[in-house]
């Protein structure tokens, strides 16, 4: 009984065996490439900004009602992407005026937010809060300031 040979000079069962081995090798290579790609993506940083304040509160102490005062809040971008300050609220009244950097803050760089307070026409204790909205993940950051206003005699 003679065994039939195909075009490749091998018997049909040997050809099937070779195809099976090649298929296993190809699948192993694809799996290895995918594993390396997933591991590389997992090790990659997210590229997110983060704002970190040196302090988030300021006490003006006792001030006169004709003294404009300013609180300065220093911060640093501790993330690994540029930080953008979108807005700083005015505390709900016309007595506060915020100023802040309008251009992006690079990772590792510092900046400051200034809150100017006008106590004119007010007396007694005050507690104010402004909120800072950025492109960093999480809630708005709250900055507070307080003090006591003494009316000037006229």
CSV table of N, CA and C in Angstrom, one decimal:
chain,number,residue,atom,x,y,z
A,1,UNK,N,0.8,-1.1,0.0
A,1,UNK,CA,0.0,0.0,0.0
A,1,UNK,C,0.9,1.2,0.0
A,2,UNK,N,0.7,2.0,-0.9
A,2,UNK,CA,1.5,3.2,-1.1
A,2,UNK,C,0.9,4.4,-0.5
A,3,UNK,N,1.6,5.2,0.2
A,3,UNK,CA,1.1,6.4,0.8
A,3,UNK,C,1.2,7.6,-0.2
A,4,UNK,N,0.2,8.4,-0.3
A,4,UNK,CA,0.1,9.5,-1.2
A,4,UNK,C,0.9,10.7,-0.7
A,5,UNK,N,1.7,11.3,-1.5
A,5,UNK,CA,2.4,12.6,-1.2
A,5,UNK,C,1.7,13.7,-1.8
A,6,UNK,N,1.7,14.9,-1.1
A,6,UNK,CA,1.0,16.0,-1.7
A,6,UNK,C,2.1,16.9,-2.4
A,7,UNK,N,1.7,18.1,-2.8
A,7,UNK,CA,2.7,19.0,-3.6
A,7,UNK,C,3.9,19.3,-2.8
A,8,UNK,N,3.9,19.3,-1.5
A,8,UNK,CA,5.0,19.7,-0.7
A,8,UNK,C,6.0,18.6,-0.4
A,9,UNK,N,5.7,17.4,-0.8
A,9,UNK,CA,6.6,16.3,-0.6
A,9,UNK,C,6.4,15.7,0.7
A,10,UNK,N,5.3,16.0,1.4
A,10,UNK,CA,5.1,15.4,2.7
A,10,UNK,C,3.7,14.7,2.8
A,11,UNK,N,3.6,13.8,3.7
A,11,UNK,CA,2.3,13.2,3.8
A,11,UNK,C,1.3,14.1,4.5
A,12,UNK,N,0.0,13.9,4.2
A,12,UNK,CA,-1.0,14.9,4.7
A,12,UNK,C,-1.0,15.0,6.2
A,13,UNK,N,-0.8,14.0,7.0
A,13,UNK,CA,-0.8,14.1,8.5
A,13,UNK,C,0.4,14.9,9.0
A,14,UNK,N,1.6,14.8,8.2
A,14,UNK,CA,2.7,15.6,8.6
A,14,UNK,C,2.5,17.1,8.3
A,15,UNK,N,1.8,17.4,7.2
A,15,UNK,CA,1.4,18.8,6.9
A,15,UNK,C,0.5,19.4,8.0
A,16,UNK,N,-0.4,18.6,8.4
A,16,UNK,CA,-1.3,19.1,9.5
A,16,UNK,C,-0.6,19.4,10.8
A,17,UNK,N,0.4,18.5,11.1
A,17,UNK,CA,1.2,18.7,12.3
A,17,UNK,C,2.0,20.0,12.2
A,18,UNK,N,2.6,20.3,11.0
A,18,UNK,CA,3.4,21.5,10.8
A,18,UNK,C,2.5,22.7,10.9
A,19,UNK,N,1.3,22.7,10.3
A,19,UNK,CA,0.4,23.8,10.4
A,19,UNK,C,0.0,24.1,11.9
A,20,UNK,N,-0.2,23.1,12.6
A,20,UNK,CA,-0.6,23.2,14.0
A,20,UNK,C,0.6,23.8,14.8
A,21,UNK,N,1.8,23.4,14.6
A,21,UNK,CA,2.9,24.0,15.3
A,21,UNK,C,3.1,25.5,14.9
A,22,UNK,N,3.0,25.8,13.6
A,22,UNK,CA,3.1,27.2,13.2
A,22,UNK,C,2.0,28.1,13.8
A,23,UNK,N,0.8,27.5,13.9
A,23,UNK,CA,-0.3,28.2,14.5
A,23,UNK,C,0.0,28.5,16.0
A,24,UNK,N,0.5,27.6,16.7
A,24,UNK,CA,0.9,27.8,18.1
A,24,UNK,C,2.0,28.9,18.3
A,25,UNK,N,3.0,28.9,17.4
A,25,UNK,CA,4.0,29.9,17.5
A,25,UNK,C,3.5,31.3,17.2
A,26,UNK,N,2.6,31.4,16.2
A,26,UNK,CA,2.0,32.7,15.8
A,26,UNK,C,1.2,33.2,17.0
A,27,UNK,N,0.4,32.4,17.6
A,27,UNK,CA,-0.5,32.8,18.7
A,27,UNK,C,0.4,33.2,19.9
A,28,UNK,N,1.5,32.5,20.1
A,28,UNK,CA,2.4,32.9,21.2
A,28,UNK,C,3.0,34.2,21.0
A,29,UNK,N,3.4,34.5,19.8
A,29,UNK,CA,4.0,35.8,19.4
A,29,UNK,C,3.0,37.0,19.6
A,30,UNK,N,1.8,36.8,19.2
A,30,UNK,CA,0.7,37.8,19.3
A,30,UNK,C,0.5,38.0,20.8
A,31,UNK,N,0.4,37.0,21.6
A,31,UNK,CA,0.1,37.1,23.0
A,31,UNK,C,1.3,37.9,23.7
A,32,UNK,N,2.5,37.6,23.3
A,32,UNK,CA,3.6,38.3,23.9
A,32,UNK,C,3.6,39.8,23.6
A,33,UNK,N,3.3,40.1,22.3
A,33,UNK,CA,3.3,41.5,21.9
A,33,UNK,C,2.1,42.2,22.7
A,34,UNK,N,1.0,41.6,22.8
A,34,UNK,CA,-0.1,42.2,23.5
A,34,UNK,C,0.2,42.4,25.0
A,35,UNK,N,0.9,41.5,25.6
A,35,UNK,CA,1.3,41.6,27.0
A,35,UNK,C,2.3,42.8,27.3
A,36,UNK,N,3.2,42.9,26.4
A,36,UNK,CA,4.2,44.0,26.5
A,36,UNK,C,3.5,45.3,26.3
A,37,UNK,N,2.5,45.4,25.4
A,37,UNK,CA,1.8,46.6,25.1
A,37,UNK,C,0.9,47.0,26.3
A,38,UNK,N,0.3,46.1,26.9
A,38,UNK,CA,-0.5,46.4,28.1
A,38,UNK,C,0.3,46.8,29.3
A,39,UNK,N,1.5,46.2,29.5
A,39,UNK,CA,2.4,46.5,30.6
A,39,UNK,C,2.9,47.9,30.4
A,40,UNK,N,3.2,48.3,29.1
A,40,UNK,CA,3.7,49.6,28.8
A,40,UNK,C,2.7,50.7,29.1
A,41,UNK,N,1.4,50.4,28.7
A,41,UNK,CA,0.4,51.3,29.0
A,41,UNK,C,0.1,51.5,30.5
A,42,UNK,N,0.2,50.4,31.2
A,42,UNK,CA,-0.1,50.5,32.7
A,42,UNK,C,1.0,51.3,33.4
A,43,UNK,N,2.2,51.3,32.9
A,43,UNK,CA,3.3,52.0,33.5
A,43,UNK,C,3.3,53.5,33.1
A,44,UNK,N,2.6,53.9,32.2
A,44,UNK,CA,2.5,55.3,31.6
A,44,UNK,C,1.8,56.1,32.6
A,45,UNK,N,2.2,57.4,32.8
A,45,UNK,CA,1.5,58.3,33.7
A,45,UNK,C,0.3,58.8,33.0
A,46,UNK,N,-0.7,59.2,33.9
A,46,UNK,CA,-2.0,59.7,33.3
A,46,UNK,C,-1.9,61.0,32.7
A,47,UNK,N,-0.9,61.9,33.1
A,47,UNK,CA,-0.9,63.2,32.5
A,47,UNK,C,-1.9,64.1,33.1
A,48,UNK,N,-2.1,64.1,34.5
A,48,UNK,CA,-3.1,64.9,35.1
A,48,UNK,C,-2.4,66.0,35.9
A,49,UNK,N,-3.0,67.2,35.9
A,49,UNK,CA,-2.5,68.3,36.7
A,49,UNK,C,-3.1,68.1,38.2
A,50,UNK,N,-2.4,68.8,39.1
A,50,UNK,CA,-2.9,68.8,40.5
A,50,UNK,C,-2.4,70.0,41.2
A,51,UNK,N,-3.3,70.7,41.9
A,51,UNK,CA,-3.0,72.0,42.5
A,51,UNK,C,-2.8,71.7,44.0
A,52,UNK,N,-1.7,72.2,44.6
A,52,UNK,CA,-1.4,72.0,46.0
A,52,UNK,C,-1.1,73.4,46.6
A,53,UNK,N,-1.9,73.8,47.6
A,53,UNK,CA,-1.7,75.1,48.2
A,53,UNK,C,-0.8,75.0,49.4
A,54,UNK,N,0.0,76.0,49.6
A,54,UNK,CA,0.9,76.1,50.8
A,54,UNK,C,0.0,76.3,52.0
A,55,UNK,N,-1.1,77.1,51.9
A,55,UNK,CA,-2.1,77.3,52.9
A,55,UNK,C,-3.4,77.7,52.2
A,56,UNK,N,-4.5,77.4,52.9
A,56,UNK,CA,-5.8,77.6,52.3
A,56,UNK,C,-6.7,78.6,53.1
A,57,UNK,N,-6.1,79.2,54.2
A,57,UNK,CA,-6.8,80.1,55.0
A,57,UNK,C,-5.9,81.3,55.3
A,58,UNK,N,-6.5,82.4,55.6
A,58,UNK,CA,-5.7,83.6,55.9
A,58,UNK,C,-6.5,84.4,57.0
A,59,UNK,N,-5.9,84.9,58.0
A,59,UNK,CA,-6.5,85.7,59.1
A,59,UNK,C,-5.9,87.1,59.0
A,60,UNK,N,-6.8,88.1,58.6
A,60,UNK,CA,-6.3,89.5,58.5
A,60,UNK,C,-6.2,90.1,59.9
A,61,UNK,N,-6.7,89.5,60.9
A,61,UNK,CA,-6.7,90.1,62.2
A,61,UNK,C,-7.7,91.2,62.3
A,62,UNK,N,-7.3,92.3,63.0
A,62,UNK,CA,-8.2,93.5,63.1
A,62,UNK,C,-7.7,94.5,62.0
A,63,UNK,N,-8.7,94.9,61.2
A,63,UNK,CA,-8.4,95.9,60.2
A,63,UNK,C,-9.4,97.1,60.3
A,64,UNK,N,-9.1,98.2,59.7
A,64,UNK,CA,-10.0,99.4,59.7
A,64,UNK,C,-10.8,99.3,58.5
A,65,UNK,N,-12.0,99.9,58.5
A,65,UNK,CA,-12.9,99.8,57.4
A,65,UNK,C,-12.5,100.6,56.1
A,66,UNK,N,-11.4,101.4,56.3
A,66,UNK,CA,-10.9,102.1,55.1
A,66,UNK,C,-9.6,101.5,54.6
A,67,UNK,N,-9.2,100.3,55.1
A,67,UNK,CA,-8.0,99.6,54.6
A,67,UNK,C,-8.4,98.5,53.6
A,68,UNK,N,-7.9,98.6,52.4
A,68,UNK,CA,-8.0,97.5,51.5
A,68,UNK,C,-6.9,96.5,51.9
A,69,UNK,N,-7.2,95.2,52.0
A,69,UNK,CA,-6.2,94.2,52.4
A,69,UNK,C,-6.2,93.1,51.3
A,70,UNK,N,-5.1,92.4,51.2
A,70,UNK,CA,-4.9,91.4,50.2
A,70,UNK,C,-4.4,90.1,50.9
A,71,UNK,N,-5.0,89.0,50.6
A,71,UNK,CA,-4.5,87.7,51.0
A,71,UNK,C,-3.9,87.0,49.8
A,72,UNK,N,-2.7,86.4,50.0
A,72,UNK,CA,-2.0,85.8,48.9
A,72,UNK,C,-1.9,84.3,49.2
A,73,UNK,N,-2.4,83.5,48.3
A,73,UNK,CA,-2.4,82.0,48.4
A,73,UNK,C,-1.4,81.4,47.4
A,74,UNK,N,-0.3,80.9,47.8
A,74,UNK,CA,0.7,80.3,46.9
A,74,UNK,C,0.3,78.9,46.7
A,75,UNK,N,0.5,78.4,45.4
A,75,UNK,CA,0.2,77.0,45.1
A,75,UNK,C,1.3,76.5,44.1
A,76,UNK,N,1.3,75.2,44.0
A,76,UNK,CA,2.2,74.5,43.0
A,76,UNK,C,1.4,73.5,42.2
A,77,UNK,N,1.8,73.3,41.0
A,77,UNK,CA,1.3,72.3,40.2
A,77,UNK,C,2.1,71.0,40.5
A,78,UNK,N,1.5,70.1,41.3
A,78,UNK,CA,2.2,68.9,41.7
A,78,UNK,C,1.9,67.7,40.8
A,79,UNK,N,1.1,68.0,39.7
A,79,UNK,CA,0.8,67.0,38.8
A,79,UNK,C,1.8,66.8,37.7
A,80,UNK,N,1.5,66.1,36.6
A,80,UNK,CA,2.4,65.9,35.5
A,80,UNK,C,1.8,66.4,34.2
A,81,UNK,N,0.9,67.4,34.3
A,81,UNK,CA,0.4,68.0,33.1
A,81,UNK,C,0.1,69.5,33.4
A,82,UNK,N,0.0,70.4,32.4
A,82,UNK,CA,-0.2,71.8,32.7
A,82,UNK,C,-1.5,72.0,33.5
A,83,UNK,N,-1.5,72.9,34.4
A,83,UNK,CA,-2.6,73.3,35.3
A,83,UNK,C,-3.2,74.6,34.8
A,84,UNK,N,-4.5,74.6,34.6
A,84,UNK,CA,-5.2,75.8,34.1
A,84,UNK,C,-6.2,76.2,35.2
A,85,UNK,N,-6.1,77.4,35.6
A,85,UNK,CA,-7.1,77.9,36.6
A,85,UNK,C,-8.3,78.5,35.7
A,86,UNK,N,-9.4,77.9,35.9
A,86,UNK,CA,-10.6,78.3,35.0
A,86,UNK,C,-11.3,79.5,35.6
A,87,UNK,N,-11.5,79.5,36.9
A,87,UNK,CA,-12.1,80.6,37.6
A,87,UNK,C,-11.9,80.6,39.1
A,88,UNK,N,-12.0,81.8,39.7
A,88,UNK,CA,-12.0,82.0,41.1
A,88,UNK,C,-13.2,82.8,41.4
A,89,UNK,N,-14.1,82.3,42.3
A,89,UNK,CA,-15.3,83.1,42.6
A,89,UNK,C,-14.9,84.3,43.5
A,90,UNK,N,-15.9,85.2,43.6
A,90,UNK,CA,-15.6,86.5,44.3
A,90,UNK,C,-16.2,86.4,45.7
A,91,UNK,N,-16.6,85.2,46.2
A,91,UNK,CA,-17.0,85.1,47.6
A,91,UNK,C,-18.5,85.5,47.8
A,92,UNK,N,-19.2,85.8,46.7
A,92,UNK,CA,-20.6,86.1,46.8
A,92,UNK,C,-20.9,87.6,47.1
A,93,UNK,N,-19.9,88.4,47.1
A,93,UNK,CA,-20.2,89.9,47.3
A,93,UNK,C,-19.2,90.7,46.4
A,94,UNK,N,-19.5,92.0,46.3
A,94,UNK,CA,-18.6,92.8,45.6
A,94,UNK,C,-17.4,93.3,46.4
A,95,UNK,N,-17.2,92.8,47.6
A,95,UNK,CA,-16.1,93.2,48.5
A,95,UNK,C,-14.8,92.5,48.2
A,96,UNK,N,-14.9,91.4,47.4
A,96,UNK,CA,-13.7,90.6,47.1
A,96,UNK,C,-13.4,90.7,45.6
A,97,UNK,N,-12.1,90.8,45.3
A,97,UNK,CA,-11.7,90.8,43.9
A,97,UNK,C,-10.5,89.8,43.8
A,98,UNK,N,-10.8,88.7,43.1
A,98,UNK,CA,-9.7,87.7,42.9
A,98,UNK,C,-8.8,88.1,41.7
A,99,UNK,N,-7.5,87.7,41.8
A,99,UNK,CA,-6.7,87.8,40.6
A,99,UNK,C,-5.8,86.5,40.6
A,100,UNK,N,-5.6,85.9,39.4
A,100,UNK,CA,-5.0,84.6,39.3
A,100,UNK,C,-4.3,84.5,37.9
A,101,UNK,N,-3.4,83.6,37.8
A,101,UNK,CA,-2.7,83.4,36.5
A,101,UNK,C,-3.7,82.9,35.4
A,102,UNK,N,-3.6,83.5,34.3
A,102,UNK,CA,-4.5,83.2,33.2
A,102,UNK,C,-3.9,82.2,32.2
A,103,UNK,N,-2.6,82.0,32.3
A,103,UNK,CA,-1.9,81.1,31.4
A,103,UNK,C,-1.6,79.8,32.2
A,104,UNK,N,-1.5,78.6,31.5
A,104,UNK,CA,-1.2,77.4,32.2
A,104,UNK,C,0.1,77.3,33.0
A,105,UNK,N,0.0,76.7,34.1
A,105,UNK,CA,1.1,76.5,35.0
A,105,UNK,C,1.7,75.1,34.7
A,106,UNK,N,3.0,75.1,34.3
A,106,UNK,CA,3.7,73.8,34.0
A,106,UNK,C,3.9,73.0,35.3
A,107,UNK,N,4.0,71.7,35.1
A,107,UNK,CA,4.2,70.8,36.2
A,107,UNK,C,5.5,71.2,37.0
A,108,UNK,N,5.4,71.2,38.3
A,108,UNK,CA,6.5,71.6,39.2
A,108,UNK,C,6.6,73.1,39.4
A,109,UNK,N,5.9,73.9,38.6
A,109,UNK,CA,6.0,75.4,38.8
A,109,UNK,C,5.0,75.9,39.8
A,110,UNK,N,5.2,77.1,40.3
A,110,UNK,CA,4.4,77.7,41.3
A,110,UNK,C,3.7,78.9,40.8
A,111,UNK,N,2.6,79.3,41.5
A,111,UNK,CA,1.9,80.5,41.1
A,111,UNK,C,1.2,81.0,42.4
A,112,UNK,N,0.4,82.1,42.2
A,112,UNK,CA,-0.3,82.6,43.4
A,112,UNK,C,-1.6,83.2,43.0
A,113,UNK,N,-2.6,83.1,43.9
A,113,UNK,CA,-3.9,83.7,43.8
A,113,UNK,C,-4.0,84.8,44.8
A,114,UNK,N,-4.4,86.0,44.4
A,114,UNK,CA,-4.5,87.1,45.3
A,114,UNK,C,-6.0,87.4,45.4
A,115,UNK,N,-6.4,87.6,46.7
A,115,UNK,CA,-7.8,88.0,47.0
A,115,UNK,C,-7.7,89.4,47.7
A,116,UNK,N,-8.2,90.4,47.0
A,116,UNK,CA,-8.3,91.7,47.5
A,116,UNK,C,-9.6,91.9,48.2
A,117,UNK,N,-9.6,92.4,49.5
A,117,UNK,CA,-10.8,92.6,50.2
A,117,UNK,C,-11.0,94.0,50.6
A,118,UNK,N,-12.2,94.5,50.3
A,118,UNK,CA,-12.6,95.9,50.6
A,118,UNK,C,-13.6,95.9,51.7
A,119,UNK,N,-13.2,96.3,52.9
A,119,UNK,CA,-14.0,96.3,54.1
A,119,UNK,C,-14.9,97.6,54.3
A,120,UNK,N,-14.8,98.5,53.3
A,120,UNK,CA,-15.6,99.8,53.4
A,120,UNK,C,-17.1,99.5,53.6
A,121,UNK,N,-17.6,100.2,54.6
A,121,UNK,CA,-19.1,100.1,54.9
A,121,UNK,C,-19.4,98.9,55.7
A,122,UNK,N,-18.5,98.2,56.2
A,122,UNK,CA,-18.7,97.0,57.0
A,122,UNK,C,-18.1,97.1,58.4
A,123,UNK,N,-18.6,96.4,59.4
A,123,UNK,CA,-18.0,96.4,60.7
A,123,UNK,C,-18.2,95.0,61.4
A,124,UNK,N,-17.3,94.7,62.3
A,124,UNK,CA,-17.4,93.4,63.0
A,124,UNK,C,-16.7,92.3,62.3
A,125,UNK,N,-17.0,91.1,62.8
A,125,UNK,CA,-16.2,89.9,62.2
A,125,UNK,C,-16.7,89.5,60.8
A,126,UNK,N,-15.8,89.0,60.1
A,126,UNK,CA,-16.2,88.5,58.7
A,126,UNK,C,-15.4,87.2,58.4
A,127,UNK,N,-16.1,86.4,57.7
A,127,UNK,CA,-15.6,85.1,57.2
A,127,UNK,C,-16.0,84.9,55.8
A,128,UNK,N,-15.0,84.8,54.9
A,128,UNK,CA,-15.4,84.7,53.5
A,128,UNK,C,-14.7,83.5,52.9
A,129,UNK,N,-15.2,83.1,51.8
A,129,UNK,CA,-14.7,81.9,51.1
A,129,UNK,C,-14.8,82.1,49.6
A,130,UNK,N,-13.7,81.8,48.9
A,130,UNK,CA,-13.7,81.8,47.5
A,130,UNK,C,-13.4,80.4,47.0
A,131,UNK,N,-13.9,80.0,45.8
A,131,UNK,CA,-13.6,78.7,45.3
A,131,UNK,C,-12.8,78.8,44.0
A,132,UNK,N,-11.9,77.9,43.9
A,132,UNK,CA,-11.0,77.8,42.7
A,132,UNK,C,-11.3,76.6,41.9
A,133,UNK,N,-11.7,76.9,40.6
A,133,UNK,CA,-12.0,75.8,39.7
A,133,UNK,C,-10.8,75.7,38.7
A,134,UNK,N,-10.3,74.5,38.6
A,134,UNK,CA,-9.2,74.2,37.7
A,134,UNK,C,-9.5,73.0,36.8
A,135,UNK,N,-8.5,72.7,36.0
A,135,UNK,CA,-8.7,71.5,35.1
A,135,UNK,C,-8.2,70.2,35.9
A,136,UNK,N,-7.8,70.3,37.1
A,136,UNK,CA,-7.4,69.2,37.9
A,136,UNK,C,-8.7,68.4,38.3
A,137,UNK,N,-8.4,67.1,38.6
A,137,UNK,CA,-9.5,66.2,39.0
A,137,UNK,C,-10.0,66.6,40.4
A,138,UNK,N,-11.2,66.5,40.7
A,138,UNK,CA,-11.7,66.7,42.0
A,138,UNK,C,-12.6,67.9,42.1
A,139,UNK,N,-13.0,68.2,43.4
A,139,UNK,CA,-13.9,69.3,43.7
A,139,UNK,C,-13.1,70.6,43.6
A,140,UNK,N,-13.8,71.7,43.5
A,140,UNK,CA,-13.2,73.0,43.6
A,140,UNK,C,-12.5,73.2,44.9
A,141,UNK,N,-11.3,73.9,44.9
A,141,UNK,CA,-10.6,74.1,46.2
A,141,UNK,C,-11.2,75.4,46.8
A,142,UNK,N,-11.3,75.3,48.1
A,142,UNK,CA,-11.8,76.4,48.9
A,142,UNK,C,-10.7,77.2,49.6
A,143,UNK,N,-10.7,78.5,49.4
A,143,UNK,CA,-9.8,79.4,50.1
A,143,UNK,C,-10.6,80.3,51.0
A,144,UNK,N,-10.2,80.4,52.3
A,144,UNK,CA,-10.9,81.2,53.2
A,144,UNK,C,-10.1,82.3,53.8
A,145,UNK,N,-10.8,83.4,54.2
A,145,UNK,CA,-10.1,84.4,54.9
A,145,UNK,C,-11.1,85.0,55.9
A,146,UNK,N,-10.6,85.6,57.0
A,146,UNK,CA,-11.4,86.1,58.1
A,146,UNK,C,-10.7,87.3,58.8
A,147,UNK,N,-11.4,87.9,59.7
A,147,UNK,CA,-10.9,89.0,60.4
A,147,UNK,C,-12.0,89.8,61.1
A,148,UNK,N,-11.6,90.9,61.7
A,148,UNK,CA,-12.5,91.8,62.4
A,148,UNK,C,-12.3,93.2,61.8
A,149,UNK,N,-13.4,93.9,61.5
A,149,UNK,CA,-13.4,95.2,60.9
A,149,UNK,C,-13.8,96.2,62.0
A,150,UNK,N,-12.9,97.2,62.2
A,150,UNK,CA,-13.2,98.3,63.1
A,150,UNK,C,-13.6,99.5,62.3
A,151,UNK,N,-14.7,100.1,62.6
A,151,UNK,CA,-15.1,101.3,61.8
A,151,UNK,C,-14.2,102.5,62.2
A,152,UNK,N,-13.9,103.3,61.2
A,152,UNK,CA,-13.1,104.5,61.5
A,152,UNK,C,-14.0,105.6,61.8
A,153,UNK,N,-13.5,106.5,62.7
A,153,UNK,CA,-14.3,107.6,63.2
A,153,UNK,C,-14.2,108.8,62.2
A,154,UNK,N,-15.3,109.4,61.8
A,154,UNK,CA,-15.2,110.5,60.8
A,154,UNK,C,-15.7,111.7,61.4
